[in-house]
CSV table of C-alpha atoms and ligand atoms in Angstrom, one decimal:
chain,number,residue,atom,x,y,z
Q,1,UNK,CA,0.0,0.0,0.0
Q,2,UNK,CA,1.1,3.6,-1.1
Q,3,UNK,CA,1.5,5.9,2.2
Q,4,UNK,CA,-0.9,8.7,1.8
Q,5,UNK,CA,0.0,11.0,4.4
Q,6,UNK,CA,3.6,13.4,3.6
Q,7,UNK,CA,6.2,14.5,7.1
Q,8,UNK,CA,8.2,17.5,6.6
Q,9,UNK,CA,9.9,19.8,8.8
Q,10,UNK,CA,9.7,23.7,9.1
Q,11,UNK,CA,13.3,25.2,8.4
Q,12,UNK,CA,13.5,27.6,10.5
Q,13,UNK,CA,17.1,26.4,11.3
Q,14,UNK,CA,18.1,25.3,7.9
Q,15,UNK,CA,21.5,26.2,6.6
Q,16,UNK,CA,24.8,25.1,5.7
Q,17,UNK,CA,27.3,25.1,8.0
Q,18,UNK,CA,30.0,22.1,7.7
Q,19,UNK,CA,30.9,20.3,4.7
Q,20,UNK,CA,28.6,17.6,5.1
Q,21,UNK,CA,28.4,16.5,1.4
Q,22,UNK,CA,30.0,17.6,-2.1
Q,23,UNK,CA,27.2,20.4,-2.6
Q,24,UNK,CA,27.6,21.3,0.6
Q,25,UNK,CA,31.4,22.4,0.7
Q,26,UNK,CA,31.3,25.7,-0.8
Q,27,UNK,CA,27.8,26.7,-0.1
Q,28,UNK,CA,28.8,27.2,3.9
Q,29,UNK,CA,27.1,30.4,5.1
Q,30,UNK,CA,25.2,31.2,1.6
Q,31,UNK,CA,21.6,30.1,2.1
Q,32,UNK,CA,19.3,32.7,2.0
Q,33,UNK,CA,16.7,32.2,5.1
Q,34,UNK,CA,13.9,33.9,3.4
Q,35,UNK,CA,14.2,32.4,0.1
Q,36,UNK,CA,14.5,29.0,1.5
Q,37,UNK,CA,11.6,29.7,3.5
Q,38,UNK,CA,9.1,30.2,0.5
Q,39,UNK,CA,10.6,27.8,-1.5
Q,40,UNK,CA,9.9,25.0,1.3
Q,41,UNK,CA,6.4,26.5,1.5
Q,42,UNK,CA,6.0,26.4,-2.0
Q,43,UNK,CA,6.7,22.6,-1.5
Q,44,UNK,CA,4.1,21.8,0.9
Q,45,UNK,CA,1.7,23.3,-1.0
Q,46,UNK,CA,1.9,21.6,-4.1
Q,47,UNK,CA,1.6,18.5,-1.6
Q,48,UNK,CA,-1.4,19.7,-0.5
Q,49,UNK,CA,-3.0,20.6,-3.3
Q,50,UNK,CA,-2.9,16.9,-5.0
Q,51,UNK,CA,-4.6,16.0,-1.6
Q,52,UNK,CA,-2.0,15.0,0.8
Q,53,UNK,CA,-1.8,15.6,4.6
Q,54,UNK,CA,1.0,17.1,5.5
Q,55,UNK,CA,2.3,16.6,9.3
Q,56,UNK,CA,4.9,19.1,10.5
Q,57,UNK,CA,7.3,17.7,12.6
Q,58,UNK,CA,8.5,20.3,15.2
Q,59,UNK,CA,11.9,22.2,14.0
Q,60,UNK,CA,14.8,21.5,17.0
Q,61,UNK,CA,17.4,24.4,17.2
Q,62,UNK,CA,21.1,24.1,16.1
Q,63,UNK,CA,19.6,21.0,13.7
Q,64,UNK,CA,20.8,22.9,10.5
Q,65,UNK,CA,19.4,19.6,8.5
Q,66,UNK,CA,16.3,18.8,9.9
Q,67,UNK,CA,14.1,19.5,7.1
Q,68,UNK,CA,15.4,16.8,5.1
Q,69,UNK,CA,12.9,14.3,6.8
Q,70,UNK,CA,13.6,10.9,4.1
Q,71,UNK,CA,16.7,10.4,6.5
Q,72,UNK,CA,16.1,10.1,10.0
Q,73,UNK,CA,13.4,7.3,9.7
Q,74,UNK,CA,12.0,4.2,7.6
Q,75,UNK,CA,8.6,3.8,8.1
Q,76,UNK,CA,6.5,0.6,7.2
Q,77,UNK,CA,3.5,-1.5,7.4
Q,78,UNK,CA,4.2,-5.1,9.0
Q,79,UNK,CA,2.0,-8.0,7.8
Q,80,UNK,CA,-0.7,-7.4,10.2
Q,81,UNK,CA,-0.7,-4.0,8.9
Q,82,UNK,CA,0.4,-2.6,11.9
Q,83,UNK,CA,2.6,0.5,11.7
Q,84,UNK,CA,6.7,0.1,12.3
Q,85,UNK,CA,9.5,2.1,11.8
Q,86,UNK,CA,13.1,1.9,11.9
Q,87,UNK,CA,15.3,4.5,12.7
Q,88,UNK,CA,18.8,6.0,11.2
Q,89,UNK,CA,22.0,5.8,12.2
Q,90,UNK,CA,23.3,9.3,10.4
Q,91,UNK,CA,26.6,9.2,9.4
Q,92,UNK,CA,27.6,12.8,9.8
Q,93,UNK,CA,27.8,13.9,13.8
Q,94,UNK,CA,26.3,17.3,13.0
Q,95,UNK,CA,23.4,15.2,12.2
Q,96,UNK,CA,23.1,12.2,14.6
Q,97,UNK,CA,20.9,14.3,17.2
Q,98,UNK,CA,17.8,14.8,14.4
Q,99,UNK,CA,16.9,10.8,15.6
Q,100,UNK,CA,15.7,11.4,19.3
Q,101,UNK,CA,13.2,14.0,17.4
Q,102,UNK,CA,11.9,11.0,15.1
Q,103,UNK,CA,12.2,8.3,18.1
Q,104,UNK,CA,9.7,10.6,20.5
Q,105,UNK,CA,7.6,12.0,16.9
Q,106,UNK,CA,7.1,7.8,16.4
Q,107,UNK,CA,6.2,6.8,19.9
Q,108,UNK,CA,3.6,9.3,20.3
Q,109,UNK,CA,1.8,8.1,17.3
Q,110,UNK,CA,2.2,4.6,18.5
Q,111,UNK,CA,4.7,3.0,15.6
Q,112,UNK,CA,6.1,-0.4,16.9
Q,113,UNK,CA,9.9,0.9,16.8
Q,114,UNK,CA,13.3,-1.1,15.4
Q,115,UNK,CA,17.0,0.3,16.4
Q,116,UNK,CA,19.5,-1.2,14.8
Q,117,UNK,CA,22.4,-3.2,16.5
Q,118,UNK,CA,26.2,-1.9,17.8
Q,119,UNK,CA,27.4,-3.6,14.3
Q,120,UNK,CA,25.3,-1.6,12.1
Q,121,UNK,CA,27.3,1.9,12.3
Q,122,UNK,CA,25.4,3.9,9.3
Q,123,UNK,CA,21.8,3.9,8.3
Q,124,UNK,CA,19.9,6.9,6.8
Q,125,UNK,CA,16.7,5.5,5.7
Q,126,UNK,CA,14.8,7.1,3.0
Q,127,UNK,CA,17.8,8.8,2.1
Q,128,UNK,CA,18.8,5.2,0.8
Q,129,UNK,CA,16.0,3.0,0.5
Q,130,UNK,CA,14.0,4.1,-2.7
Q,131,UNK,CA,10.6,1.5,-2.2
Q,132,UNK,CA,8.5,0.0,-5.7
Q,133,UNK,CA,5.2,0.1,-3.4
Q,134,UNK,CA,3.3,-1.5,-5.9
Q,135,UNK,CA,5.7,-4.6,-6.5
Q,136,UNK,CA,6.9,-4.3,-2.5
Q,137,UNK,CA,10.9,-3.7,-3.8
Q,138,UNK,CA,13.3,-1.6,-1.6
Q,139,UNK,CA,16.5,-0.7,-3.6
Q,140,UNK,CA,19.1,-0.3,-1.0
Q,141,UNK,CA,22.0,1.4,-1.5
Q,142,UNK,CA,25.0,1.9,0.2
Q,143,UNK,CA,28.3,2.6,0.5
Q,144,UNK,CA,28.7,6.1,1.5
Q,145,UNK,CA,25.9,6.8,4.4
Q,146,UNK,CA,24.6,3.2,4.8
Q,147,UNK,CA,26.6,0.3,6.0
Q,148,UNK,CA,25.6,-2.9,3.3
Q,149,UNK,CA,25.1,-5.2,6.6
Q,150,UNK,CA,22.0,-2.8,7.3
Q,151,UNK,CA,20.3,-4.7,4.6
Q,152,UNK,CA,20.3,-7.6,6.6
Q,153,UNK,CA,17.9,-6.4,8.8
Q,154,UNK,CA,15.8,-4.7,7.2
Q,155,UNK,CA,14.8,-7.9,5.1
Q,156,UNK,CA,14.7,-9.5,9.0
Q,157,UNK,CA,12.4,-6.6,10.4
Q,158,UNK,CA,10.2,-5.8,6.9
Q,159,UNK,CA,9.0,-7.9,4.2
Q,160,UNK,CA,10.4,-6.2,1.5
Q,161,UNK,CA,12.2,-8.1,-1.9
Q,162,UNK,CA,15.5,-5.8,-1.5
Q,163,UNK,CA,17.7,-5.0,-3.8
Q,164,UNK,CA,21.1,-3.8,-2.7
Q,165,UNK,CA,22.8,-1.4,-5.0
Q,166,UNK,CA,26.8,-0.1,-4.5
Q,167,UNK,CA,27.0,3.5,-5.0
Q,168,UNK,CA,30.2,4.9,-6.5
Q,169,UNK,CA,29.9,8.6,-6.8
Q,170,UNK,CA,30.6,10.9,-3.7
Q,171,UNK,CA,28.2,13.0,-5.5
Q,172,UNK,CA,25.8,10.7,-5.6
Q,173,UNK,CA,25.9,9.9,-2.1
Q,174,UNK,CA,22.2,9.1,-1.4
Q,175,UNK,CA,20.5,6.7,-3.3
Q,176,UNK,CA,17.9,9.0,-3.8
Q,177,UNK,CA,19.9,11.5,-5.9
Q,178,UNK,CA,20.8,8.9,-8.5
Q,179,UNK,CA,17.9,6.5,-8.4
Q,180,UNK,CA,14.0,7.5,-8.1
Q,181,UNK,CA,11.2,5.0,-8.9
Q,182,UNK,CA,8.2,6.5,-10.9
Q,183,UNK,CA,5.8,3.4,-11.1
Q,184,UNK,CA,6.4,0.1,-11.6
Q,185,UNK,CA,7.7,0.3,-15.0
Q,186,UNK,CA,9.3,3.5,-15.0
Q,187,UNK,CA,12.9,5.0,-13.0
Q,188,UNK,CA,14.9,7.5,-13.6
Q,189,UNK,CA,18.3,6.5,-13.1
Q,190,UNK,CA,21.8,8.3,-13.1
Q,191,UNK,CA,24.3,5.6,-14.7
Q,192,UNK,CA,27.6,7.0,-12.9
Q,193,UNK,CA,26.5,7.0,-9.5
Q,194,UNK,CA,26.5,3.0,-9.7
Q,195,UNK,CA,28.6,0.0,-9.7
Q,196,UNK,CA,28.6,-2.1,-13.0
Q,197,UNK,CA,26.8,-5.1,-11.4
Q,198,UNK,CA,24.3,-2.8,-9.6
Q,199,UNK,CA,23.8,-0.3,-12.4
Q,200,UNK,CA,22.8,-3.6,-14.4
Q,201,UNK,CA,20.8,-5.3,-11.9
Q,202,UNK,CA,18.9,-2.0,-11.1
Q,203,UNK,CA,17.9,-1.9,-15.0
Q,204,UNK,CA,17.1,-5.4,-15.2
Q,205,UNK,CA,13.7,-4.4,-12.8
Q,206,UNK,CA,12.5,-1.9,-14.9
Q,207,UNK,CA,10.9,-1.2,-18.8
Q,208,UNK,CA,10.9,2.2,-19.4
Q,209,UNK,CA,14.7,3.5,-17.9
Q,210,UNK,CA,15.0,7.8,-18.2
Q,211,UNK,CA,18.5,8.4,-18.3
Q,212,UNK,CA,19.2,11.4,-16.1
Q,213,UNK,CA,22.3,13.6,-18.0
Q,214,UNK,CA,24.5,13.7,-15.2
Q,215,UNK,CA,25.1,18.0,-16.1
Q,216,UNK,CA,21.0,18.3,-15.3
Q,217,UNK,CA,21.0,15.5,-12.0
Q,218,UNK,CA,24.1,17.6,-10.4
Q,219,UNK,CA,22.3,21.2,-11.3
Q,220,UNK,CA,19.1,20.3,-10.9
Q,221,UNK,CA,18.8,17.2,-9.1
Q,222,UNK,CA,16.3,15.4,-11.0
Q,223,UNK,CA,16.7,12.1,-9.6
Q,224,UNK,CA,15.6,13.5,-6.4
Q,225,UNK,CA,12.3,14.3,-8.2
Q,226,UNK,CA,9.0,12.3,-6.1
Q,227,UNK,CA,6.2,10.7,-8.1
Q,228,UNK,CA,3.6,10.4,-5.0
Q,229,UNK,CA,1.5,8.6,-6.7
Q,230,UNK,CA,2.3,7.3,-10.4
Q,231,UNK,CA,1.0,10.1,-12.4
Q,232,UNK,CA,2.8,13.6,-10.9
Q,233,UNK,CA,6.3,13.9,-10.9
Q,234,UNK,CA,7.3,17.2,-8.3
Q,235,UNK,CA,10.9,18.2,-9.4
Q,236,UNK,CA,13.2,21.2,-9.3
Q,237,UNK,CA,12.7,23.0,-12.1
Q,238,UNK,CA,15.0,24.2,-14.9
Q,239,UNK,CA,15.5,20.8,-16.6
Q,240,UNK,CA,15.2,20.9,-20.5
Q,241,UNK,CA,16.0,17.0,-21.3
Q,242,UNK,CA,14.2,15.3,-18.2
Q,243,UNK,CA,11.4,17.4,-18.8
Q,244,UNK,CA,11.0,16.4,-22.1
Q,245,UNK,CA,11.5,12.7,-20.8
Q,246,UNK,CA,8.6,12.7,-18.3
Q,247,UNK,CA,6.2,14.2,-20.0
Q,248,UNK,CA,6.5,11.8,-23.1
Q,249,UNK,CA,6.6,8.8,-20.7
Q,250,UNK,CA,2.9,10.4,-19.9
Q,251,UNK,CA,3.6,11.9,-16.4
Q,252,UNK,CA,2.6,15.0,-14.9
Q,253,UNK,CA,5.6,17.3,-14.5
Q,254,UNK,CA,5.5,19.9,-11.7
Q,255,UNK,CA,8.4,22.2,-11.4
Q,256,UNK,CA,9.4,24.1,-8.3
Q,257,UNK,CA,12.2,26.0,-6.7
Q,258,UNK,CA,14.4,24.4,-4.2
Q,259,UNK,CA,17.8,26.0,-5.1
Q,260,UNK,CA,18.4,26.9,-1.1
Q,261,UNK,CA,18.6,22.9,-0.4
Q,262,UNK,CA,20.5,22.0,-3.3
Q,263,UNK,CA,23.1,24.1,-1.6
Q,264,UNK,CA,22.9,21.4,1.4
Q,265,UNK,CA,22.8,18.6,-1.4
Q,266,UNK,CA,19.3,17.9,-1.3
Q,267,UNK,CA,15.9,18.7,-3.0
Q,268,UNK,CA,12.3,17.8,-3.2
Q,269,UNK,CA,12.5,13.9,-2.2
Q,270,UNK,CA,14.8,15.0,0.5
Q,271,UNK,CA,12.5,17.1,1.9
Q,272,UNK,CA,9.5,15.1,2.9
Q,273,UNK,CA,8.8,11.2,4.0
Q,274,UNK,CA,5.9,9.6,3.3
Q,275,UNK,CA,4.0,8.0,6.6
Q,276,UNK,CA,1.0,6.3,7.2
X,301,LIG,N1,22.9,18.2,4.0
X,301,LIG,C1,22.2,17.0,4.1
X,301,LIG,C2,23.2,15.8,4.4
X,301,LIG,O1,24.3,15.9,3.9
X,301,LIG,C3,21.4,16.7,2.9
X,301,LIG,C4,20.6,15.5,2.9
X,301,LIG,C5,19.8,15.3,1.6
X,301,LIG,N2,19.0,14.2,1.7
X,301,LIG,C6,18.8,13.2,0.9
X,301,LIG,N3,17.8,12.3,1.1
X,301,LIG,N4,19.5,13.0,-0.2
X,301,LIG,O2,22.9,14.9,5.1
């Protein structure tokens, strides 16, 4: 089952202020508060107006990346239908406080919780885990902000087919900014962000494959576009070739402006989770 309800998180502390990522390095101390603030406004309200709820997670102070909510958590339905989560591990220190937030934001709505054990040292969720709802697939990828072993228990604690995918470019760092999952028959991939083996088994799952130019993924992150719910495909905009792409695989394109976050290395998948 699809989640239908979208978590995002106010950022009233946003910025950059370490080098957390390749984007991030010399973007410290640029982001424009304002700007940032419309443009992750202008977000929720295209969320809203194709009919999702959005819940706010609360904002904590000093937690510059926050509002990237895909990272801290991994929410899922068990076979009961009962709601689970599991939570990150984040690789960065600046970030590791942003769980506690999640744990607390979970355990009031009554998710069963999973932590994962001493040996698993990285985890960051949605940030890695890009889920085929319809087909119940969860590519996993790893190698720079997820440990591989994580996978192992993930396929203890979910029932999810997984596919684990070796990512190769420190740009690329998320799975999410080289890999996003339109419908069952349709990804948008970035072919330099993967091993061979894993660039080849991630095409093998899917018909229609949109090449993302890696000039347009880096500039305008379209690989970290979010298709909610098959038909509308929410991306930055200023794309000329993906555009073209998605509208003649018969999507929906919706173009906004996240330029503030791309400074932080992230854009509209990054910016919300999808809960139940
Ligand atoms: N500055 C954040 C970090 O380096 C950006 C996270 C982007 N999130 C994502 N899912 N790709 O952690």
């Amino acid at each position: 089952m699809l989640p239908q309800k979208i978590l995002m998180c106010k950022p009233e502390y946003f910025d950059v202020t370490y080098y957390g990522n390749e984007f991030m390095k010399d973007n410290i101390g640029k982001v424009d508060k304002a700007e940032s603030m419309k443009q992750w406004t202008g977000l929720k309200e295209i969320y809203g107006s194709l009919g999702y709820e959005v819940a706010l997670i609360p904002p904590a102070e000093g937690l510059v990346d926050m509002v990237f909510t895909a990272n801290q958590s991994l929410p899922f339905l068990d076979e009961h239908g009962s709601k689970n989560v599991i939570l990150s591990k984040m690789k960065n220190e600046q970030r590791q406080s942003e769980v506690k937030f999640f744990r607390e934001f979970y355990g009031n709505l009554g998710y069963k919780i999973h932590e994962l054990p001493d040996n698993v040292k990285y985890f960051e969720s949605m940030g890695d885990c890009v889920i085929d709802f319809d087909r119940n697939i969860l590519f996993g990828g790893h190698g720079f902000r997820t440990d591989e072993i994580t996978y192992d228990y993930i396929a203890e604690y979910t029932n999810f087919n997984i596919v684990k995918l070796k990512l190769i470019n420190p740009f690329l760092y998320h799975l999410d900014t080289c890999l996003s999952v339109l419908n069952k028959d349709t990804a948008v991939i970035a072919e330099d962000a993967f091993d061979t083996q894993s660039l080849a088994t991630l095409k093998s799952y899917f018909q229609n494959i949109i090449i993302a130019d890696t000039q347009e993924n880096l500039k305008y992150f379209v690989c970290n576009c979010h298709c909610p719910d098959g038909k509308n495909v929410i991306v930055q905009s200023g794309s000329v070739k993906f555009k073209e792409d998605i509208k003649k695989s018969g999507f929906n394109l919706i173009e906004t402006e996240t330029a503030e976050f791309i400074k932080s290395g992230g854009s509209v998948f990054c910016m919300k989770l999808m809960l139940y």
